[in-house]
Coordinates of C-alpha atoms and ligand atoms in Angstrom, one line a residue:
X208 CA -4.3 -10.5 2.3
X209 CA -0.9 -8.9 2.9
X210 CA 2.0 -10.7 4.5
X211 CA 4.4 -9.1 7.0
X212 CA 6.5 -10.0 10.0
X213 CA 4.6 -11.0 13.1
X214 CA 6.4 -8.8 15.6
X215 CA 4.2 -8.9 18.7
X216 CA 1.8 -11.9 19.0
X217 CA -2.0 -11.6 19.1
X218 CA -5.0 -11.0 16.9
X219 CA -6.9 -7.7 16.5
X220 CA -10.0 -7.0 14.5
X221 CA -10.9 -3.3 14.4
X222 CA -11.2 -0.3 12.2
X223 CA -8.1 1.1 10.4
X224 CA -6.6 4.3 11.7
X225 CA -4.2 5.5 9.1
X226 CA -1.3 7.5 10.2
X227 CA -0.7 9.4 7.0
X228 CA -0.8 13.2 6.3
X229 CA -3.7 13.9 3.9
X230 CA -3.1 15.8 0.7
X231 CA -5.1 19.0 0.8
X232 CA -6.0 20.2 -2.6
X233 CA -8.2 23.3 -2.8
X234 CA -10.4 24.0 -5.8
X235 CA -12.2 27.2 -6.4
X236 CA -16.0 26.9 -6.7
X237 CA -18.2 29.8 -7.6
X238 CA -22.0 30.5 -7.3
X239 CA -22.1 28.8 -3.9
X240 CA -24.8 29.4 -1.3
X241 CA -23.1 31.8 1.1
X242 CA -25.2 30.8 4.1
X243 CA -24.4 27.1 3.7
X244 CA -20.7 27.8 3.2
X245 CA -20.6 30.1 6.2
X246 CA -22.3 27.3 8.3
X247 CA -19.8 24.8 7.0
X248 CA -16.9 27.1 7.9
X249 CA -18.3 27.6 11.4
X250 CA -18.5 23.9 12.0
X251 CA -15.0 23.2 10.7
X252 CA -13.6 26.1 12.8
X253 CA -15.3 24.7 15.9
X254 CA -13.9 21.2 15.1
X255 CA -10.4 22.7 14.6
X256 CA -10.5 24.4 18.0
X257 CA -11.7 21.3 19.8
X258 CA -9.0 19.2 18.0
X259 CA -6.3 21.5 19.2
X260 CA -7.8 21.6 22.7
X261 CA -7.8 17.8 22.8
X262 CA -4.3 17.4 21.5
X263 CA -3.1 20.0 24.0
X264 CA -4.9 18.2 26.9
X265 CA -3.4 14.8 26.0
X266 CA 0.1 16.3 25.6
X267 CA 0.0 18.0 29.0
X268 CA 2.5 16.3 31.3
X269 CA 4.4 14.9 28.3
X270 CA 5.6 18.2 26.8
X271 CA 7.4 21.1 28.3
X272 CA 5.6 24.4 29.1
X273 CA 7.3 26.0 26.1
X274 CA 6.0 23.3 23.7
X275 CA 2.5 23.4 25.2
X276 CA 2.5 27.2 24.6
X277 CA 2.6 26.5 20.9
X278 CA -1.0 25.1 21.2
X279 CA -2.1 28.3 22.9
X280 CA -0.7 30.3 20.0
X281 CA -2.7 28.0 17.7
X282 CA -5.8 28.4 19.7
X283 CA -5.5 32.2 19.8
X284 CA -4.9 32.3 16.1
X285 CA -7.9 30.0 15.3
X286 CA -10.3 32.0 17.5
X287 CA -9.2 35.4 16.2
X288 CA -12.5 37.0 15.1
X289 CA -10.8 39.1 12.5
X290 CA -9.6 36.0 10.7
X291 CA -13.0 34.4 10.6
X292 CA -14.6 37.7 9.6
X293 CA -12.3 38.0 6.6
X294 CA -13.1 34.5 5.4
X295 CA -16.9 35.0 5.8
X296 CA -16.8 38.3 4.0
X297 CA -15.1 36.7 1.1
X298 CA -17.7 33.8 1.0
X299 CA -20.5 36.4 1.1
X300 CA -19.0 38.8 -1.4
X301 CA -17.8 36.3 -4.0
X302 CA -20.1 33.3 -3.4
X303 CA -17.1 31.0 -3.3
X304 CA -16.7 27.8 -1.4
X305 CA -15.5 28.0 2.2
X306 CA -12.2 26.1 1.8
X307 CA -11.2 28.4 -1.1
X308 CA -11.9 31.5 1.0
X309 CA -10.0 30.0 3.9
X310 CA -7.1 29.2 1.7
X311 CA -6.9 32.7 0.2
X312 CA -7.2 34.5 3.5
X313 CA -4.6 32.1 5.1
X314 CA -2.1 32.6 2.3
X315 CA -2.4 36.4 2.5
X316 CA -1.9 36.3 6.3
X317 CA 1.1 33.9 5.9
X318 CA 2.6 36.2 3.2
X319 CA 2.2 39.2 5.4
X320 CA 3.8 37.6 8.4
X321 CA 6.6 36.1 6.4
X322 CA 7.5 39.5 4.8
X323 CA 8.1 41.1 8.3
X324 CA 11.6 41.5 9.4
X325 CA 11.1 40.0 12.8
X326 CA 11.5 36.5 14.1
X327 CA 8.4 36.7 16.2
X328 CA 6.2 37.3 13.2
X329 CA 7.9 34.8 11.1
X330 CA 7.1 32.1 13.7
X331 CA 3.5 33.3 13.6
X332 CA 3.4 32.5 9.9
X333 CA 4.2 28.9 10.8
X334 CA 1.4 28.9 13.3
X335 CA -1.0 30.2 10.7
X336 CA 0.1 27.4 8.3
X337 CA -0.4 24.7 10.9
X338 CA -3.8 26.0 12.0
X339 CA -5.2 26.6 8.5
X340 CA -3.9 23.2 7.3
X341 CA -6.1 21.6 9.9
X342 CA -9.0 24.0 9.2
X343 CA -8.9 23.2 5.4
X344 CA -8.6 19.4 6.1
X345 CA -11.7 19.7 8.4
X346 CA -13.6 21.6 5.7
X347 CA -12.8 18.9 3.2
X348 CA -13.6 16.1 5.7
X349 CA -10.0 14.9 5.6
X350 CA -8.4 13.4 8.7
X351 CA -5.2 14.8 10.1
X352 CA -4.1 11.8 12.0
X353 CA -3.0 12.2 15.6
X354 CA -2.5 9.1 17.7
X355 CA -3.6 10.8 20.9
X356 CA -7.0 11.6 19.2
X357 CA -7.8 7.9 18.5
X358 CA -11.1 7.5 20.3
X359 CA -12.5 4.2 19.0
X360 CA -10.9 0.8 18.9
X361 CA -8.5 0.8 16.0
X362 CA -5.5 -0.8 14.3
X363 CA -3.0 1.8 13.5
X364 CA -1.6 1.5 9.9
X365 CA 1.5 3.5 9.2
X366 CA 4.8 3.6 7.2
X367 CA 6.6 3.3 10.5
X368 CA 6.0 4.3 14.1
X369 CA 8.6 6.4 15.8
X370 CA 9.2 6.0 19.5
X371 CA 7.3 9.2 20.1
X372 CA 4.4 7.8 18.1
X373 CA 4.3 4.7 20.2
X374 CA 4.5 6.8 23.3
X375 CA 1.2 8.4 22.2
X376 CA -0.7 5.2 21.7
X377 CA -3.7 5.1 24.0
X378 CA -6.1 2.2 25.1
X379 CA -8.0 2.3 21.8
X380 CA -4.9 1.2 19.8
X381 CA -5.6 -2.5 19.5
X382 CA -2.6 -3.2 17.4
X383 CA -0.5 -1.8 14.5
X384 CA 0.7 -2.7 11.0
X385 CA 3.7 -0.9 9.5
X386 CA 5.1 -1.0 6.0
X387 CA 8.7 -1.2 7.1
X388 CA 10.7 -2.7 10.0
X389 CA 11.7 -6.1 11.2
X390 CA 11.2 -8.3 14.3
X391 CA 13.9 -6.3 16.1
X392 CA 13.1 -2.8 15.0
X393 CA 12.1 -0.5 17.8
X394 CA 8.4 -0.3 16.8
X395 CA 8.3 -4.1 17.2
X396 CA 10.0 -4.0 20.5
X397 CA 7.6 -1.3 21.8
X398 CA 4.6 -3.3 20.6
X399 CA 5.8 -6.2 22.7
X400 CA 6.3 -4.1 25.8
X401 CA 2.8 -2.5 25.3
X402 CA 1.5 -6.1 24.8
X403 CA -0.4 -5.2 21.7
X404 CA -0.3 -7.2 18.4
X405 CA 1.8 -5.9 15.6
X406 CA 2.8 -6.8 12.1
X407 CA 5.8 -4.9 10.7
X408 CA 7.6 -5.0 7.4
X409 CA 4.2 -5.3 5.7
X410 CA 4.9 -3.7 2.3
X411 CA 1.8 -2.2 0.6
X412 CA -0.3 -2.0 3.8
X413 CA -0.8 1.8 3.6
X414 CA -2.0 1.6 0.0
X415 CA -4.2 -1.4 0.6
X416 CA -6.5 0.3 3.1
X417 CA -8.4 3.4 3.9
X418 CA -9.2 5.1 7.1
X419 CA -12.2 3.4 8.6
X420 CA -11.9 0.1 6.8
X421 CA -12.2 -3.1 8.8
X422 CA -8.9 -4.9 9.3
X423 CA -7.8 -8.3 10.7
X424 CA -4.3 -8.2 12.1
X425 CA -3.1 -11.7 12.6
X426 CA 0.2 -11.1 14.4
X427 CA 0.7 -14.8 15.0
X428 CA 1.1 -15.6 11.4
X429 CA 2.0 -12.1 10.2
X430 CA -1.0 -11.8 7.9
X431 CA -3.2 -8.8 7.5
X432 CA -6.7 -8.8 5.9
X433 CA -8.4 -5.7 4.7
X434 CA -12.2 -5.6 4.6
X435 CA -12.7 -9.3 5.2
X436 CA -16.2 -10.8 4.9
X437 CA -18.4 -11.9 7.8
X438 CA -17.3 -15.5 7.7
X439 CA -13.7 -14.6 8.0
X440 CA -14.3 -12.1 10.8
X441 CA -16.1 -14.9 12.7
X442 CA -13.2 -17.3 12.1
X443 CA -10.8 -14.8 13.5
X444 CA -12.9 -14.0 16.4
X445 CA -12.7 -17.7 17.3
X446 CA -8.9 -17.7 16.8
X447 CA -8.5 -14.5 18.9
X448 CA -10.5 -16.2 21.8
X449 CA -8.4 -19.4 21.5
X450 CA -5.2 -17.3 21.8
X451 CA -6.6 -15.5 24.8
X452 CA -7.4 -18.7 26.5
X453 CA -4.0 -20.2 25.8
X454 CA -2.4 -17.1 27.4
X455 CA -4.7 -17.5 30.4
X456 CA -3.8 -21.1 30.9
X457 CA -0.1 -20.2 31.1
X458 CA -0.7 -18.1 34.2
X459 CA -0.4 -21.1 36.4
X460 CA 3.3 -20.9 35.8
X461 CA 3.6 -17.4 37.1
X462 CA 5.3 -18.3 40.4
X463 CA 6.9 -21.5 39.2
X464 CA 10.6 -22.0 38.9
X465 CA 12.3 -22.2 35.5
X466 CA 13.9 -25.6 35.8
X467 CA 14.4 -28.6 33.4
X468 CA 13.1 -32.1 34.2
X469 CA 16.6 -33.0 35.3
X470 CA 16.9 -30.1 37.7
X471 CA 18.9 -27.5 35.7
X472 CA 17.7 -24.1 36.7
X473 CA 17.8 -21.0 34.6
X474 CA 16.5 -17.5 35.0
X475 CA 13.7 -16.0 32.8
X476 CA 13.7 -12.2 32.9
X477 CA 12.0 -9.4 31.1
X478 CA 13.1 -6.6 28.8
X479 CA 11.7 -3.1 29.6
X480 CA 11.8 0.3 28.0
X481 CA 10.3 2.4 30.8
X482 CA 9.6 2.0 34.6
X483 CA 5.9 1.4 33.7
X484 CA 6.9 -1.9 32.0
X485 CA 8.0 -3.4 35.3
X486 CA 4.4 -4.2 36.1
X487 CA 4.2 -6.4 33.0
X488 CA 7.4 -8.3 34.0
X489 CA 6.1 -8.9 37.5
X490 CA 2.7 -10.0 36.2
X491 CA 4.2 -12.4 33.8
X492 CA 6.4 -14.1 36.3
X493 CA 9.7 -12.5 35.4
X494 CA 12.6 -13.4 37.7
X495 CA 14.4 -10.1 37.0
X496 CA 14.9 -7.4 34.4
X497 CA 17.5 -8.6 32.0
X498 CA 17.5 -5.4 29.9
X499 CA 16.3 -2.0 30.7
X500 CA 16.7 0.0 27.5
X501 CA 17.4 3.5 29.1
X502 CA 17.4 5.2 25.7
X503 CA 13.6 5.6 25.9
X504 CA 14.1 7.9 28.8
X505 CA 16.2 10.1 26.6
X506 CA 14.0 9.7 23.5
X507 CA 10.8 10.6 25.2
X508 CA 12.3 13.8 26.6
X509 CA 12.9 17.2 25.1
X510 CA 16.4 17.6 26.5
X511 CA 18.9 15.3 28.1
X512 CA 17.3 14.0 31.3
X513 CA 18.8 15.3 34.4
X514 CA 20.7 13.2 37.0
X515 CA 17.7 13.6 39.2
X516 CA 15.1 12.5 36.6
X517 CA 17.2 9.5 35.8
X518 CA 17.8 8.6 39.4
X519 CA 14.0 8.6 40.0
X520 CA 13.4 6.3 37.0
X521 CA 16.2 3.8 38.0
X522 CA 15.0 3.8 41.6
X523 CA 11.5 3.1 40.5
X524 CA 12.6 0.1 38.5
X525 CA 14.8 -1.3 41.2
X526 CA 12.1 -0.9 43.9
X527 CA 9.5 -2.3 41.5
X528 CA 11.5 -5.5 41.1
X529 CA 11.8 -5.9 44.9
X530 CA 15.4 -7.0 45.2
X531 CA 15.4 -9.1 42.0
X532 CA 18.2 -8.5 39.6
X533 CA 17.9 -5.5 37.3
X534 CA 20.3 -5.1 34.4
X535 CA 20.4 -1.5 33.2
X536 CA 22.0 -0.8 29.9
X537 CA 23.6 2.6 29.6
X538 CA 22.5 4.9 26.8
X539 CA 22.3 3.1 23.5
X540 CA 21.5 5.9 21.1
X541 CA 22.3 6.3 17.4
X542 CA 21.6 3.9 14.6
X543 CA 17.8 4.2 14.1
X544 CA 17.4 5.9 17.6
X545 CA 17.8 9.6 17.4
X546 CA 17.2 12.4 19.9
X547 CA 15.3 15.5 18.9
X548 CA 17.7 17.7 20.9
X549 CA 21.0 16.3 19.8
X550 CA 22.6 16.5 16.3
X551 CA 24.2 13.3 15.1
X552 CA 26.8 13.5 12.5
X553 CA 25.8 12.7 8.9
X554 CA 27.1 9.2 8.3
X555 CA 26.7 6.7 5.5
X556 CA 26.0 3.8 7.9
X557 CA 24.7 5.1 11.2
X558 CA 24.4 1.5 12.5
X559 CA 28.1 1.2 12.1
X560 CA 28.8 4.7 13.3
X561 CA 28.7 7.0 16.2
X562 CA 26.4 5.3 18.6
X563 CA 26.0 3.7 22.0
X564 CA 29.3 3.4 24.0
X565 CA 31.2 5.1 21.2
X566 CA 29.1 8.2 21.7
X567 CA 29.2 7.9 25.5
X568 CA 33.0 7.7 25.7
X569 CA 33.2 10.7 23.4
X570 CA 30.7 12.7 25.4
X571 CA 31.6 11.7 28.9
X572 CA 29.5 14.6 30.3
X573 CA 26.4 12.7 29.1
X574 CA 27.8 9.4 30.3
X575 CA 28.8 10.6 33.7
X576 CA 25.4 12.0 34.5
X577 CA 23.8 8.6 33.8
X578 CA 26.4 6.7 35.8
X579 CA 26.0 8.9 38.8
X580 CA 22.2 8.5 38.7
X581 CA 22.7 4.7 38.5
X582 CA 25.2 4.6 41.3
X583 CA 22.9 6.6 43.5
X584 CA 19.9 4.3 42.7
X585 CA 21.9 1.2 43.4
X586 CA 21.0 1.0 47.0
X587 CA 17.3 0.4 46.1
X588 CA 17.8 -3.1 44.8
X589 CA 20.1 -5.4 43.0
X590 CA 21.8 -3.4 40.2
X591 CA 23.8 -4.7 37.2
X592 CA 25.1 -2.1 34.7
X593 CA 26.0 -3.1 31.2
X594 CA 27.6 -1.2 28.4
X595 CA 26.2 -1.5 24.9
X596 CA 28.1 -2.1 21.6
X597 CA 31.5 -3.0 23.2
X598 CA 33.9 -3.9 20.4
X599 CA 37.3 -3.7 22.2
X600 CA 38.7 -4.4 25.6
X601 CA 39.9 -0.9 25.8
X602 CA 36.4 0.5 25.4
X603 CA 35.2 -1.8 28.2
X604 CA 38.1 -0.7 30.5
X605 CA 37.4 2.9 29.8
X606 CA 33.7 2.7 30.5
X607 CA 34.4 0.8 33.7
X608 CA 36.9 3.4 34.7
X609 CA 34.5 6.3 34.2
X610 CA 32.0 4.5 36.4
X611 CA 34.6 3.9 39.1
X612 CA 35.5 7.6 39.1
X613 CA 31.9 8.6 39.5
X614 CA 31.3 6.1 42.2
X615 CA 34.4 7.3 44.1
X616 CA 33.3 10.9 43.8
X617 CA 29.8 10.0 45.2
X618 CA 31.3 8.1 48.1
X619 CA 33.6 11.1 48.8
X620 CA 30.6 13.3 48.9
X621 CA 29.0 11.0 51.5
X622 CA 26.5 9.5 49.2
X623 CA 25.7 5.8 49.7
X624 CA 26.5 3.5 46.8
X625 CA 25.8 -0.3 46.9
X626 CA 29.0 -2.4 46.9
X627 CA 27.6 -5.3 44.9
X628 CA 26.9 -3.6 41.6
X629 CA 27.9 -5.9 38.7
X630 CA 29.5 -4.3 35.7
X631 CA 29.0 -6.2 32.5
X632 CA 28.6 -5.7 28.7
X633 CA 26.5 -6.6 25.8
X634 CA 28.0 -9.0 23.4
X635 CA 26.5 -7.8 20.1
X636 CA 29.5 -7.2 17.9
X637 CA 31.2 -10.4 16.5
X638 CA 34.6 -9.1 17.6
X639 CA 33.5 -9.3 21.3
X640 CA 32.0 -12.7 20.9
X641 CA 35.2 -14.1 19.4
X642 CA 37.3 -12.6 22.2
X643 CA 34.8 -13.5 24.9
X644 CA 37.3 -15.4 27.1
X645 CA 39.4 -12.3 27.4
X646 CA 36.5 -9.9 28.0
X647 CA 35.2 -12.3 30.7
X648 CA 38.4 -11.8 32.7
X649 CA 37.3 -8.2 33.2
X650 CA 33.5 -8.2 33.0
X651 CA 31.2 -9.5 35.7
X652 CA 28.7 -10.8 33.1
X653 CA 27.6 -10.8 29.5
X654 CA 24.3 -10.3 27.9
X655 CA 24.1 -11.4 24.3
X656 CA 22.3 -8.9 22.0
X657 CA 21.3 -11.1 19.1
X658 CA 19.4 -8.4 17.4
X659 CA 22.6 -6.6 16.6
X660 CA 24.8 -9.7 16.7
X661 CA 22.8 -11.1 13.8
X662 CA 22.8 -7.8 12.0
X663 CA 26.6 -7.4 12.3
X664 CA 27.4 -11.1 11.6
X665 CA 25.2 -11.3 8.5
X666 CA 25.9 -7.7 7.4
X667 CA 22.1 -7.2 7.1
X668 CA 20.4 -4.0 8.3
X669 CA 17.8 -5.0 10.9
X670 CA 15.5 -2.2 9.7
X671 CA 15.3 -3.5 6.1
X672 CA 12.5 -5.9 5.3
X673 CA 14.3 -6.6 2.0
X674 CA 17.1 -8.4 3.8
X675 CA 15.0 -9.7 6.7
X676 CA 15.6 -13.3 5.5
X677 CA 19.1 -12.9 6.9
X678 CA 17.8 -12.5 10.4
X679 CA 18.9 -16.0 11.2
X680 CA 19.8 -16.3 14.9
X681 CA 19.6 -20.1 14.5
X682 CA 22.2 -20.2 11.7
X683 CA 25.1 -22.4 12.9
X684 CA 27.4 -19.5 12.4
X685 CA 25.5 -17.5 15.1
X686 CA 25.2 -20.5 17.3
X687 CA 29.0 -20.9 17.3
X688 CA 29.5 -17.2 18.3
X689 CA 27.0 -17.7 21.1
X690 CA 28.8 -20.8 22.2
X691 CA 32.1 -19.0 22.2
X692 CA 30.6 -16.3 24.3
X693 CA 29.0 -18.7 26.9
X694 CA 32.1 -20.8 27.1
X695 CA 34.4 -17.8 27.5
X696 CA 32.3 -16.5 30.4
X697 CA 31.9 -19.9 32.1
X698 CA 35.7 -20.5 31.9
X699 CA 36.0 -17.4 34.1
X700 CA 33.1 -18.2 36.4
X701 CA 30.9 -15.5 35.0
X702 CA 27.2 -15.7 34.0
X703 CA 25.8 -15.1 30.6
X704 CA 22.4 -13.8 29.6
X705 CA 20.7 -13.0 26.3
X706 CA 18.5 -10.1 25.8
X707 CA 18.0 -10.1 22.1
X708 CA 14.7 -11.3 20.7
X709 CA 16.1 -14.8 20.2
X710 CA 16.0 -15.5 23.9
X711 CA 12.2 -15.7 23.9
X712 CA 11.8 -17.6 20.6
X713 CA 10.3 -21.0 21.3
X714 CA 12.5 -22.8 18.7
X715 CA 15.6 -21.2 20.0
X716 CA 15.1 -21.8 23.8
X717 CA 16.0 -25.6 23.6
X718 CA 19.2 -24.9 21.8
X719 CA 20.2 -22.0 24.1
X720 CA 19.5 -24.1 27.1
X721 CA 21.8 -26.8 25.7
X722 CA 24.5 -24.2 25.0
X723 CA 24.4 -23.3 28.7
X724 CA 22.8 -19.9 28.7
X725 CA 22.1 -18.8 32.3
X726 CA 19.6 -16.0 31.9
X727 CA 17.0 -15.5 29.1
X728 CA 15.6 -12.0 28.9
X729 CA 12.6 -11.3 26.7
X730 CA 9.4 -9.4 26.2
X731 CA 7.3 -9.8 29.3
X732 CA 4.6 -11.6 27.3
X733 CA 7.0 -14.4 26.2
X734 CA 8.1 -15.3 29.7
X735 CA 5.4 -17.8 30.6
X736 CA 5.5 -19.6 27.3
X737 CA 9.3 -19.9 27.6
X738 CA 8.9 -21.3 31.2
X739 CA 6.5 -23.9 29.9
X740 CA 9.2 -25.0 27.4
X741 CA 12.1 -25.0 29.8
X742 CA 10.1 -27.0 32.4
X743 CA 9.3 -29.6 29.8
X744 CA 12.9 -30.3 28.6
X745 CA 15.8 -32.4 29.8
X746 CA 19.0 -30.4 30.0
X747 CA 21.3 -33.3 29.1
X748 CA 19.3 -34.0 26.0
X749 CA 19.4 -30.3 25.1
X750 CA 23.2 -30.3 25.4
X751 CA 23.3 -33.1 22.9
X752 CA 20.8 -31.3 20.7
X753 CA 23.0 -28.1 20.8
X754 CA 26.1 -30.1 19.9
X755 CA 24.3 -31.4 16.8
X756 CA 23.0 -28.0 15.9
X757 CA 26.6 -26.6 16.0
X758 CA 27.4 -29.2 13.3
X759 CA 24.6 -28.2 11.0
X760 CA 25.2 -26.3 7.8
X761 CA 22.1 -24.2 7.6
X762 CA 19.5 -22.5 9.7
X763 CA 16.8 -24.8 8.2
X764 CA 18.7 -27.9 9.3
X765 CA 18.8 -26.5 12.9
X766 CA 15.1 -25.7 12.8
X767 CA 14.3 -29.2 11.5
X768 CA 16.6 -30.8 14.1
X769 CA 14.9 -28.9 17.0
X770 CA 11.4 -29.5 15.7
X771 CA 12.0 -33.3 15.2
X772 CA 13.5 -33.5 18.7
X773 CA 10.6 -31.7 20.4
X774 CA 8.0 -33.7 18.6
X775 CA 9.5 -37.1 19.6
Ligands
LIG4 C1 20.2 -6.5 20.7 O1 20.9 -5.8 19.9 O2 20.0 -7.7 20.7 C2 19.6 -5.8 21.9 C3 19.0 -6.4 22.8 O3 19.6 -4.4 21.9 P1 18.7 -3.5 20.9 O4 17.7 -4.3 20.3 O5 18.2 -2.4 21.8 O6 19.7 -2.9 20.0
LIG5 MG1 21.6 -3.8 20.3

């Protein structure tokens, strides 16, 4: 059994699909049967061609024409009769094993291309390397993992999953376990929006299993079992079914209000990463979108998305929510979120560096494109725009100013822009929380980003499982920052949401309710459970509970306080 962090609830029992590059070691064997080796080579070559065809077909629509053309170059290279003839001739003449012959011929071809004084041929050398790596792996029966090729129900096991990895997961990916990451790392967030179970920060998981092993992923407790016995599999099948039924039972709350027993109403909204996720929010009874992380639009692209592409995406989300509030966060890139087509400066601490609003205010060309697209889309629903990582009032003013300029330009061009767009900010840097009353004079709303607020308050990298014990949103220090934020906003008649993971955490909801939070935005799959909790609580009692929590000394005391109150 391995222990990790339960990042997206659920239970999966399936075969392991290991996302790890194989080590291809070629040995020379002599005195081989040439006919058998040639047959082996033919089969491996056929598999190589069909692998590339499949990868290309699955990538179509996701990659640009230029990137797809790379697959054609690979196919042409792999089906070159001269290449196959050379390998077979070597097998026949020297009675060597097929993988050795393939390796020698490949290396000669690569050396020849590399020695040419011409970029075109040097690129062909890279193609030969790629294709022959796959061919040799196929000859040795090794798997080159590719998430788009997963064709039986599997649990993906990896060191980490990048956003582009998660974009490739298909219906056979029943869950994943990664060696690194925490509850708020992006792989975890993606798992929740895909509604598949995930355990992250599970050190040793790659070493503990082999491709094809059976694995139980208990993403409720954060436990992973490799090659369990029959009894255990049965036990977990029962647990998985119970979990499914529990989720089913919550569906009666889909169209219910989120209101306490004494009539205090709040809003439960969903966090999304792509327009596709709107469906999950609607199906889970979301009363709005409290956070649209637009960076995925940029990360899943091969170049900066155009104004038109962005406009289409924002419009789709606004229309999909049918007039309900949609909070779109402007580009929050940097930290652990990189772009393949943009060079970030080398920094010692990227999470403290050139990211989010800092980058957007420096590169206003990028920022303006996004703001124009948003302003244009605003007429299709109820749009709220928020700026990430605001640390100072001047940053907020400048961001707002750029938006106003773009809005004015559009109106001058005769383009319609809604006049009820709200402009708010994320409170995820302690400096902003402390000065919330001043920020609230200028912002229409706040959304508290506890994932980063905890990271920056505790000085604990959210990607590091070593310091994940410091992810303590219920620590009284954090509760006091949250209270300052809410009070600062309410004093100015502004509303406050929370879109960090804390908002959907069952132990945190009662305290946040008591602190006066107006909107809770979470993974779609957490909404109904949160509604059940809200509907069962008394607001006055939660205010008292929150006041007591603010006086606690440790997170453990807060947790005990909440649990003893709820079990009364
Ligand atoms: C946060 O920091 O809490 C947040 C919601 O933003 P992200 O997780 O995308 O950094
Ligand atoms: Mg954040």
